[in-house]
CSV table of C-alpha atoms and ligand atoms in Angstrom, one decimal:
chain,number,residue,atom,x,y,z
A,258,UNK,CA,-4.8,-13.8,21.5
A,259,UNK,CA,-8.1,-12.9,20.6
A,260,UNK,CA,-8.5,-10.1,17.9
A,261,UNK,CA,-12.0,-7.8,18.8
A,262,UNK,CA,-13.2,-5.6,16.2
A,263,UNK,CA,-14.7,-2.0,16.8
A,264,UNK,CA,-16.6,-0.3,14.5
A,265,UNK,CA,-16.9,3.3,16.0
A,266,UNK,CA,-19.5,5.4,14.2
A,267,UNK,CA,-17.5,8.9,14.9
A,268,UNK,CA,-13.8,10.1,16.3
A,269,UNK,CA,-15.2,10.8,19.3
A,270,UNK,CA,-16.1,7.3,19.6
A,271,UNK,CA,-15.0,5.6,23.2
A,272,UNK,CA,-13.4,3.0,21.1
A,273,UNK,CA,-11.4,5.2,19.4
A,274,UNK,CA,-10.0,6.0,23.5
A,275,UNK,CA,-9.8,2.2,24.0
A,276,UNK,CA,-7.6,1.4,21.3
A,277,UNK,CA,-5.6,5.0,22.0
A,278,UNK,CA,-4.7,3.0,25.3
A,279,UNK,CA,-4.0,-0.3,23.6
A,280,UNK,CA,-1.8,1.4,21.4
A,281,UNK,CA,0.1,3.9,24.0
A,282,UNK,CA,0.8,0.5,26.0
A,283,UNK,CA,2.7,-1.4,23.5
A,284,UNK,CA,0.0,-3.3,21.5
A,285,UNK,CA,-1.2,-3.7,18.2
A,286,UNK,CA,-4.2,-2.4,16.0
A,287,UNK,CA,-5.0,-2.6,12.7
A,288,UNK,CA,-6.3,0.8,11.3
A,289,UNK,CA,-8.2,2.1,8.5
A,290,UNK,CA,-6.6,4.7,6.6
A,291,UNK,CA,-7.2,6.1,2.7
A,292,UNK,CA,-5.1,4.3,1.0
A,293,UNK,CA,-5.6,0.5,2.6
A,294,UNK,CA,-5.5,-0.7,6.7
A,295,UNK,CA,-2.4,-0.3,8.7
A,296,UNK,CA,-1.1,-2.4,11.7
A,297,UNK,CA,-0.1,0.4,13.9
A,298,UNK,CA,2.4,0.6,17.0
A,299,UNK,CA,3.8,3.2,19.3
A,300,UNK,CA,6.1,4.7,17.0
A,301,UNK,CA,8.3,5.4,20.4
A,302,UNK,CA,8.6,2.0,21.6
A,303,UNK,CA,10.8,-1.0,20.0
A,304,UNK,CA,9.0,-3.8,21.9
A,305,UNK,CA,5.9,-2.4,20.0
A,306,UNK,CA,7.6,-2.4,16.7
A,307,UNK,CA,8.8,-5.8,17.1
A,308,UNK,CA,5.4,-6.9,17.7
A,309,UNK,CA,4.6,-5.6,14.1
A,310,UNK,CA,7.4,-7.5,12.6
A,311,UNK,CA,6.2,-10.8,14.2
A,312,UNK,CA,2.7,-10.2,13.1
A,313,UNK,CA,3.2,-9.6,9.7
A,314,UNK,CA,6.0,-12.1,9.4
A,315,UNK,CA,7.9,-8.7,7.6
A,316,UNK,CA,11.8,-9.6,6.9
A,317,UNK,CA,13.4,-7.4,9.6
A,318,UNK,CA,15.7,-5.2,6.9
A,319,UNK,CA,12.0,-3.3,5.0
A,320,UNK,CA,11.7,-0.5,7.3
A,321,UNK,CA,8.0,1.2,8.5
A,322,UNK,CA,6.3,4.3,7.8
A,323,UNK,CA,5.4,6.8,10.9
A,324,UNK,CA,1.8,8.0,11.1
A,325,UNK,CA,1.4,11.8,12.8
A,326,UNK,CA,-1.5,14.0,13.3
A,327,UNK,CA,-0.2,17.1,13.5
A,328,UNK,CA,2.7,19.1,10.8
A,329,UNK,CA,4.5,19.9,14.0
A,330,UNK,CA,4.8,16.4,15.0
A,331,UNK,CA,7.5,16.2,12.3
A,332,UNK,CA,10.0,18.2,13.4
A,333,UNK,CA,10.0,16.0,16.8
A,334,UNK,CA,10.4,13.0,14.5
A,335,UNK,CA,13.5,14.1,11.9
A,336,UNK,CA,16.8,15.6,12.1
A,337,UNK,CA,16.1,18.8,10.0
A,338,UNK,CA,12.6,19.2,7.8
A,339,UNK,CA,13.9,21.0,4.3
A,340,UNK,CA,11.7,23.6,2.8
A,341,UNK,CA,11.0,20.9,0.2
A,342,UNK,CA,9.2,18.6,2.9
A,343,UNK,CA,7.3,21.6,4.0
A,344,UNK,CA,6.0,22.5,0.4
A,345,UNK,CA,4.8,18.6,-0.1
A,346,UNK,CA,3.3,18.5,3.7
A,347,UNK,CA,1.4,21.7,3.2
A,348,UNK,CA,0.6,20.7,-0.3
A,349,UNK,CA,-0.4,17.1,0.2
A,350,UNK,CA,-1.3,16.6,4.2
A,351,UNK,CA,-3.3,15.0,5.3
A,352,UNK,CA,-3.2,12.2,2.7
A,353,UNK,CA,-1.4,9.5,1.0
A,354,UNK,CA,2.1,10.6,0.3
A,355,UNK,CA,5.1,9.6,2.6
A,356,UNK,CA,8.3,11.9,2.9
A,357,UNK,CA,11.7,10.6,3.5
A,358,UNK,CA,13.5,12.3,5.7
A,359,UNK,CA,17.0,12.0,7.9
A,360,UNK,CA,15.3,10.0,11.6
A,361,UNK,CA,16.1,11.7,14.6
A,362,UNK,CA,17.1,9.6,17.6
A,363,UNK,CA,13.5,9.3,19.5
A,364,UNK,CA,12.8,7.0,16.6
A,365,UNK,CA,13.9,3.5,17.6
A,366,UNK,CA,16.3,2.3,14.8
A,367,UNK,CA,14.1,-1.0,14.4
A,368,UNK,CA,11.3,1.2,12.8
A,369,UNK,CA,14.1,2.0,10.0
A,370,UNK,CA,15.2,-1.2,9.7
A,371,UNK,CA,18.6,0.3,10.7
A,372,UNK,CA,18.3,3.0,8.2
A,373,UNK,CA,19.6,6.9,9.2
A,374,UNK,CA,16.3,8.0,7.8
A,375,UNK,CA,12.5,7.5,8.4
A,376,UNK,CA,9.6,7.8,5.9
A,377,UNK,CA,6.4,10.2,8.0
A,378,UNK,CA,3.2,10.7,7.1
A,379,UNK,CA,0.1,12.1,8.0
A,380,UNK,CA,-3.0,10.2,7.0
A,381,UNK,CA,-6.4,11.8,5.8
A,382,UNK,CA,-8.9,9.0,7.1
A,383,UNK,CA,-10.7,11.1,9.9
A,384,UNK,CA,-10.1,7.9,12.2
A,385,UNK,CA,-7.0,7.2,11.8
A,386,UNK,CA,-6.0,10.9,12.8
A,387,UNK,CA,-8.4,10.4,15.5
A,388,UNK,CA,-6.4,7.1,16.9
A,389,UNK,CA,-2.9,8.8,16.3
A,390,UNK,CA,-4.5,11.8,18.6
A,391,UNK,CA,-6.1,9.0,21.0
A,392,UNK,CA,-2.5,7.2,21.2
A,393,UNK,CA,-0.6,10.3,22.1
A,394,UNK,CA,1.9,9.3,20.4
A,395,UNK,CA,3.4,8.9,16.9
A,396,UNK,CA,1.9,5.3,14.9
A,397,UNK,CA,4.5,3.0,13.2
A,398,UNK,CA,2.3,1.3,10.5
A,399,UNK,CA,2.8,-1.1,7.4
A,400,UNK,CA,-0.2,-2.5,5.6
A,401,UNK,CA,-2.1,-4.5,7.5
A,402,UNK,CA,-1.5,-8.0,5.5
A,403,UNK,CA,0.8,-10.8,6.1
A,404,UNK,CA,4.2,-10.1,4.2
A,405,UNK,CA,3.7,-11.1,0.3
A,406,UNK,CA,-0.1,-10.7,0.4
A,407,UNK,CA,-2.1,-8.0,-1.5
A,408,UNK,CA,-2.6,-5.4,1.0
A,409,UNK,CA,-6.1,-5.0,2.5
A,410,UNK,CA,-8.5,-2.4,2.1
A,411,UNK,CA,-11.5,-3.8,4.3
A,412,UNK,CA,-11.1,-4.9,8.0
A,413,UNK,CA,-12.5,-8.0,6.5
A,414,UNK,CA,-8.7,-8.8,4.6
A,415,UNK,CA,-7.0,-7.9,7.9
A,416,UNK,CA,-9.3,-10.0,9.8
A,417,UNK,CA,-8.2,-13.2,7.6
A,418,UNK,CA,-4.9,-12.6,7.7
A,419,UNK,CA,-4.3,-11.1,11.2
A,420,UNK,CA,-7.1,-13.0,13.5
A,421,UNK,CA,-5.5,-14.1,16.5
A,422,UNK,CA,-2.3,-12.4,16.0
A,423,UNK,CA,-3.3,-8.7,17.4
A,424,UNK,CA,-5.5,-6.7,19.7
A,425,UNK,CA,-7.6,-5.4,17.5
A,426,UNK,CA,-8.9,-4.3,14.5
A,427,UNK,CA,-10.8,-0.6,13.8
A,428,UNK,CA,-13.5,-1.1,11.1
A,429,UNK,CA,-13.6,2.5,8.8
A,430,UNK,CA,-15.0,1.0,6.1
A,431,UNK,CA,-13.7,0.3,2.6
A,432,UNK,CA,-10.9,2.3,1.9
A,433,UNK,CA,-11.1,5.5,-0.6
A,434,UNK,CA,-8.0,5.1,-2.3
A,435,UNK,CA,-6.7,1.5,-2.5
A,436,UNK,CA,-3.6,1.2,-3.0
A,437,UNK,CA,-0.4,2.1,-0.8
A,438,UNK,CA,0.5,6.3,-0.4
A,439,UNK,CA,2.8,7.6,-2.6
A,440,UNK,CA,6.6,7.6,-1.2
A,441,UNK,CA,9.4,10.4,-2.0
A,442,UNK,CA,12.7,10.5,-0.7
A,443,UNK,CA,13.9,14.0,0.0
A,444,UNK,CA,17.6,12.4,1.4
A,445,UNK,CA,18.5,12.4,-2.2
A,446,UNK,CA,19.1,15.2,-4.7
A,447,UNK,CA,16.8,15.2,-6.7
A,448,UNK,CA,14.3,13.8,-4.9
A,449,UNK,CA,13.3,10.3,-6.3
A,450,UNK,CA,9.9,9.0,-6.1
A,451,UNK,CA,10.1,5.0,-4.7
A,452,UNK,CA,6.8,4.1,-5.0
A,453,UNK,CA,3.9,5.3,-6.7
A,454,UNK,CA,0.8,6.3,-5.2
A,455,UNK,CA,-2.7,8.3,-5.6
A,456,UNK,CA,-0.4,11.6,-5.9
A,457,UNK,CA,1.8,11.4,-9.1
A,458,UNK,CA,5.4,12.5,-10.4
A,459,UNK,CA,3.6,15.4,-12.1
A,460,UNK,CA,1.8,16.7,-9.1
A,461,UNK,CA,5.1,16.6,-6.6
A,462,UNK,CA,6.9,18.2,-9.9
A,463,UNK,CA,4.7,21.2,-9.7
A,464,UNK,CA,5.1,21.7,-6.0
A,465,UNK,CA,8.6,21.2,-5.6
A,466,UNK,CA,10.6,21.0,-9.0
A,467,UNK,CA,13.0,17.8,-10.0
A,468,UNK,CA,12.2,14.4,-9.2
A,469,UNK,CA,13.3,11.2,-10.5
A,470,UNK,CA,11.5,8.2,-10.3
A,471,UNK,CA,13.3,5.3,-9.4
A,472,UNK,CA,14.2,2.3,-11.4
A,473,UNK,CA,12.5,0.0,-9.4
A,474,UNK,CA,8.9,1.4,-9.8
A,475,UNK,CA,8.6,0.1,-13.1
A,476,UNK,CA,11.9,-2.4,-13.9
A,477,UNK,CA,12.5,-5.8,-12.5
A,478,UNK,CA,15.7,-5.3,-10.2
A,479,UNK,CA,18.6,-7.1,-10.7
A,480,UNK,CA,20.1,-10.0,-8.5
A,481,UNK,CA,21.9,-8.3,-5.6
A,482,UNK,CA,21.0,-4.8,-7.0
A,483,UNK,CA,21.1,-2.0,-3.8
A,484,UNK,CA,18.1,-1.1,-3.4
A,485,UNK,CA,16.4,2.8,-2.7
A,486,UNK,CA,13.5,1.2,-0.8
A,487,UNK,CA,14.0,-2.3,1.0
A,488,UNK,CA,10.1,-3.0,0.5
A,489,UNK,CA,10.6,-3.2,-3.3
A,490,UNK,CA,12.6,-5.8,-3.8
A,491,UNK,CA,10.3,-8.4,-2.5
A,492,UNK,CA,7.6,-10.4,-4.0
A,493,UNK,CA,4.6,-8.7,-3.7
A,494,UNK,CA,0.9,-8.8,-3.2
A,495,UNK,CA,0.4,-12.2,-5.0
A,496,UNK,CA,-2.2,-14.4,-5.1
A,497,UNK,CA,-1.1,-18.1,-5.3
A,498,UNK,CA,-2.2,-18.5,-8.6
A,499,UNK,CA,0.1,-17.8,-11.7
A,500,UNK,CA,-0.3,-14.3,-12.9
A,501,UNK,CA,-0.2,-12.5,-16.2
A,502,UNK,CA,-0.1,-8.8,-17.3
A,503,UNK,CA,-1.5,-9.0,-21.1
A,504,UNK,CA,-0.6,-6.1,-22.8
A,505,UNK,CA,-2.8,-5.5,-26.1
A,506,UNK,CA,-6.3,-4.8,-27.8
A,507,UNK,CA,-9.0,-6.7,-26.0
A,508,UNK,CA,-9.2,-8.6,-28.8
A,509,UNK,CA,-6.3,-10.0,-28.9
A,510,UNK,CA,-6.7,-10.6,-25.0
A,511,UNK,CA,-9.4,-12.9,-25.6
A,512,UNK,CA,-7.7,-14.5,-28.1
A,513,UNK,CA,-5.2,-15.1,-26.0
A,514,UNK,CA,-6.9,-16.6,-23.1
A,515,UNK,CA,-8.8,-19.1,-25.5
A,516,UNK,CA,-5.7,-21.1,-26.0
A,517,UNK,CA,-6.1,-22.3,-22.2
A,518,UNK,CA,-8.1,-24.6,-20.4
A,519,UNK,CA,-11.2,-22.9,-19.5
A,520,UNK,CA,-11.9,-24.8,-16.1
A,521,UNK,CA,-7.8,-23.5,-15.1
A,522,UNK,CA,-8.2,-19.6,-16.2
A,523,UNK,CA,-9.9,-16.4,-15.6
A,524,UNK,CA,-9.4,-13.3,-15.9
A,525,UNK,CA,-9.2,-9.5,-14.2
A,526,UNK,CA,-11.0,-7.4,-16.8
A,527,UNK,CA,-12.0,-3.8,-17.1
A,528,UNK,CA,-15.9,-3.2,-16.6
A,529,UNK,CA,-18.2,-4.6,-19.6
A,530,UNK,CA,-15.8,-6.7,-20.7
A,531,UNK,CA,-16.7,-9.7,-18.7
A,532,UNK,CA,-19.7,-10.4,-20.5
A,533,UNK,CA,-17.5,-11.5,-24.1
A,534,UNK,CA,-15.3,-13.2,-22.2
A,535,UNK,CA,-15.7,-16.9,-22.0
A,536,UNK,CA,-14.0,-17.4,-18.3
A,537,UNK,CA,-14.5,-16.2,-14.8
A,538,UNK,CA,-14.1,-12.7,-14.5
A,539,UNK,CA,-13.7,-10.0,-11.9
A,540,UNK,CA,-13.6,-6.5,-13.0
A,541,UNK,CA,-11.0,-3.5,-11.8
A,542,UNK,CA,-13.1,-0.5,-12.8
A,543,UNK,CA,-13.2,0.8,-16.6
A,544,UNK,CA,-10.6,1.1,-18.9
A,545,UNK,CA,-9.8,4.8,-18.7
A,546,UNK,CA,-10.6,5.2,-15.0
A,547,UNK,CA,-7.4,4.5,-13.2
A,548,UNK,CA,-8.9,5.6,-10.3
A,549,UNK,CA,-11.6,2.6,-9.9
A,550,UNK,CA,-8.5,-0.1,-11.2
A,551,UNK,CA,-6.5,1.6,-7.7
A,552,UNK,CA,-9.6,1.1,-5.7
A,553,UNK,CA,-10.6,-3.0,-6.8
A,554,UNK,CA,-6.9,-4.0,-7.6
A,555,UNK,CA,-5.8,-5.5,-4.5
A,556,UNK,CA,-9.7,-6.9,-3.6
A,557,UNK,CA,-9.4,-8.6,-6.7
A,558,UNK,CA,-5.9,-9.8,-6.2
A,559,UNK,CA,-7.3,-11.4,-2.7
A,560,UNK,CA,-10.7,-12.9,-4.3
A,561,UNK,CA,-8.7,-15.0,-7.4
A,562,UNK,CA,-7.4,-17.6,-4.9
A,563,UNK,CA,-10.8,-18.5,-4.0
A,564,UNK,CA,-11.9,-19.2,-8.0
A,565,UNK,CA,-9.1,-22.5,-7.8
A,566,UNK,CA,-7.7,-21.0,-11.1
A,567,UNK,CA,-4.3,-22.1,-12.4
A,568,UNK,CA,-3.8,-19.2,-14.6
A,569,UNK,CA,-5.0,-15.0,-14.1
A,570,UNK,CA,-4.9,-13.3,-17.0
A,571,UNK,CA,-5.0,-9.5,-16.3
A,572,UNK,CA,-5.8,-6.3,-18.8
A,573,UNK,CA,-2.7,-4.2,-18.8
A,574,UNK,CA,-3.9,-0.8,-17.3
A,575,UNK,CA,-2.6,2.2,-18.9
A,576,UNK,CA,0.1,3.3,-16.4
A,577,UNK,CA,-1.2,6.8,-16.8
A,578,UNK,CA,-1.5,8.8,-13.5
A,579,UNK,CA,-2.6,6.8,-10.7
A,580,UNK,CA,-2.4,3.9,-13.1
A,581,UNK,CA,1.7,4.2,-12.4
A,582,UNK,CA,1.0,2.8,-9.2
A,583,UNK,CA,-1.9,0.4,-10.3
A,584,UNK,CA,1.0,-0.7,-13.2
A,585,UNK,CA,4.0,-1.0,-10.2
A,586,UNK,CA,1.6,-3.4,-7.7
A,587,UNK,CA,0.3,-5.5,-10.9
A,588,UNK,CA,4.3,-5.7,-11.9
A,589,UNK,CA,4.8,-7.2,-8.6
A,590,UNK,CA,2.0,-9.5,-8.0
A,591,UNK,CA,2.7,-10.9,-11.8
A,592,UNK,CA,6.5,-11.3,-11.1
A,593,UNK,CA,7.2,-9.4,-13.9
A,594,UNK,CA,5.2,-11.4,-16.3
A,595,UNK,CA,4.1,-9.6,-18.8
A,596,UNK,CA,2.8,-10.6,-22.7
A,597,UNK,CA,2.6,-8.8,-26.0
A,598,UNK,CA,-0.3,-9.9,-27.9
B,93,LIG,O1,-0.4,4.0,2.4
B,93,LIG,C1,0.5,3.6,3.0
B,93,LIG,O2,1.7,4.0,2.9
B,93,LIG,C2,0.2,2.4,4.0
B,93,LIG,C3,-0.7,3.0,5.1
B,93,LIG,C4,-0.9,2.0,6.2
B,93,LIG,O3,-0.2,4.2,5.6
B,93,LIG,N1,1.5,1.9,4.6
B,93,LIG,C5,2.3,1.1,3.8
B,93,LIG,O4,3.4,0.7,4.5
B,93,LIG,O5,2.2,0.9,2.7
B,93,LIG,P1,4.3,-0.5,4.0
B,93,LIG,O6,5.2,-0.8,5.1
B,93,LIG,O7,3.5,-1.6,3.5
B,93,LIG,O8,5.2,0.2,2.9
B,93,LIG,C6,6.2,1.1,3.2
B,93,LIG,C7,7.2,1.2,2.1
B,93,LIG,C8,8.0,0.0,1.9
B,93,LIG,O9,8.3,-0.2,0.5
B,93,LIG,C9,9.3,0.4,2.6
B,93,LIG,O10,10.4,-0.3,2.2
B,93,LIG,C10,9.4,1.9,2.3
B,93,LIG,O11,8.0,2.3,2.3
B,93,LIG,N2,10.1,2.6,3.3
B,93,LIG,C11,9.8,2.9,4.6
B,93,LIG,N3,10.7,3.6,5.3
B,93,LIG,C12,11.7,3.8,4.4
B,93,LIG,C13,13.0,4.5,4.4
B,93,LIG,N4,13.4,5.1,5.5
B,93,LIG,N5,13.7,4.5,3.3
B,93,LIG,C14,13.3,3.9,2.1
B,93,LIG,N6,12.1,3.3,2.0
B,93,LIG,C15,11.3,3.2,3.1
B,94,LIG,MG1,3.0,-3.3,2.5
């Protein structure tokens, strides 16, 4: 299949119609949204769907989020919308938090991995509300990577891993955010954050009260554990290369990678730190800017392949605020490796 690429300079862009049509007949387009690129489907149809699966090579049991335009759109979507979801939707829409609900039967089970519920939301990227208005319909969409890799936040990353496996790809740029929305289960009392995002546990506390955040965002789950979310029990946006969280002074840090082999290691550093370190470097923003680490994480993640390193030695962010979610998608791509120095 040959993947085209658009790069529409407004919504009101004819390719923005083209792919609407793509996407209303059953195809497959990557999408740029805030957080990173999405592969979206009709939302409605569970050939679609499938075709995201296959794409993706996703394990059939971690279920997809579905994009909407429009508030209303949710009530078509879901069983019954509490006044919780409400509060969060008017307080967060459009943007990058996703709100688990109970799935009402127009959404094919297959986009819920079998689930009873389905996670909605409504994305702030002007073109990808644009290409959900275009489709007519509502858009299934993971990130846009094959399953394991770091997500993308350029059509560049989709185009390596998706070429020739969909219809197309919508250039938006570089996205804002970086890493994946924020996701809160309302099917649970309290409501329990699964995955951290741009919008943290104390924001969603002051809008709607109690919520736990699950085990899994921070711990390493046990063999065989049940799991809130299917999508975090696998390994996760990982280079090839053997990665290392180094928690510690930056001293210590480049103490610690002097005991290796320089031609083997490098390092993921916070900005002006490079230059006193004696390895290949790339940088994930400064230190007390969680906000930049969110935005170069997972460009980083994709670049440290290409350096034929052994070893990635990576300053521990400071989990604060958005840095939760930088800290949960570092946890994951290190395998849990993490060192004291
Ligand atoms: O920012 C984002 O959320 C991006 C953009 C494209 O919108 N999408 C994204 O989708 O990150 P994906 O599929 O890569 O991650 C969705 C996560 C997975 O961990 C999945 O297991 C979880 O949400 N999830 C989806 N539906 C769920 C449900 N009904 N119950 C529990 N977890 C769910
Ligand atoms: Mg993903």
């Amino acid at each position: 299949m040959e993947t085209k690429i658009y790069k529409p300079s407004s919504e009101n862009d004819k390719e923005i119609k083209l792919v609407g049509d793509i996407l209303r007949n059953g195809g497959v387009v990557g999408i740029p949204t805030e957080t990173v690129y999405g592969l979206a489907a009709n939302a409605l149809n569970a050939d679609a769907v499938k075709k995201i699966f296959l794409a993706k090579g996703r394990p059939q049991d971690n279920p997809l989020i579905v994009h909407i335009a429009d508030i209303k759109e949710i009530y078509d979507i879901t069983k019954d919308v509490p006044e919780k979801a409400l509060k969060l939707a008017n307080a967060f829409w459009p943007g990058p938090l996703t709100i688990i609900l109970k799935r009402s039967d127009i959404i094919p089970s297959s986009v819920s991995a079998g689930l009873d519920t389905v996670a909605i939301r409504m994305p702030s990227h002007p073109l990808a509300r644009a290409i959900i208005r275009s489709a007519g319909v509502p858009l299934a969409a993971p990130s846009a990577n094959t399953s394991g890799k770091p997500s993308p936040t350029t059509a560049n990353h989709v185009f390596d891993d998706l070429n020739g496996k969909i219809d197309a790809i919508i250039d938006g740029g570089t996205c804002n955010v970086g890493v994946e929305s924020t996701v809160i289960s309302l099917c649970t009392n309290p409501p329990r954050l699964l995955r951290p995002g741009k919008i943290t546990p104390a924001q969603l506390k002051e809008v709607i009260g109690e919520v736990v955040v699950d085990d899994a965002v921070l711990g390493k789950l046990k063999k065989g554990a049940k799991v809130a979310s299917p999508g975090m029990k696998y390994k996760h946006y990982s280079p090839d290369c053997n990665v290392v969280i180094v928690r510690g002074s930056f001293e210590n840090f480049k103490k610690h990678i002097e005991k290796f082999d320089k031609e083997d290691t490098m390092a993921i550093c916070f900005n002006g730190e490079e230059k006193k370190l004696g390895v290949k470097c790339l940088c994930f923003g400064n230190e007390d800017k969680p906000e930049q680490q969110a935005h170069d994480l997972f460009d980083d993640l994709r670049k440290v392949d290409k350096f034929g390193a052994k070893n990635v030695f990576v300053r521990c962010p400071s989990g604060e605020g958005v840095g939760l979610a930088v800290m949960n998608r570092l946890l994951r791509a290190a395998e849990f490796e993490v060192i004291d120095v």
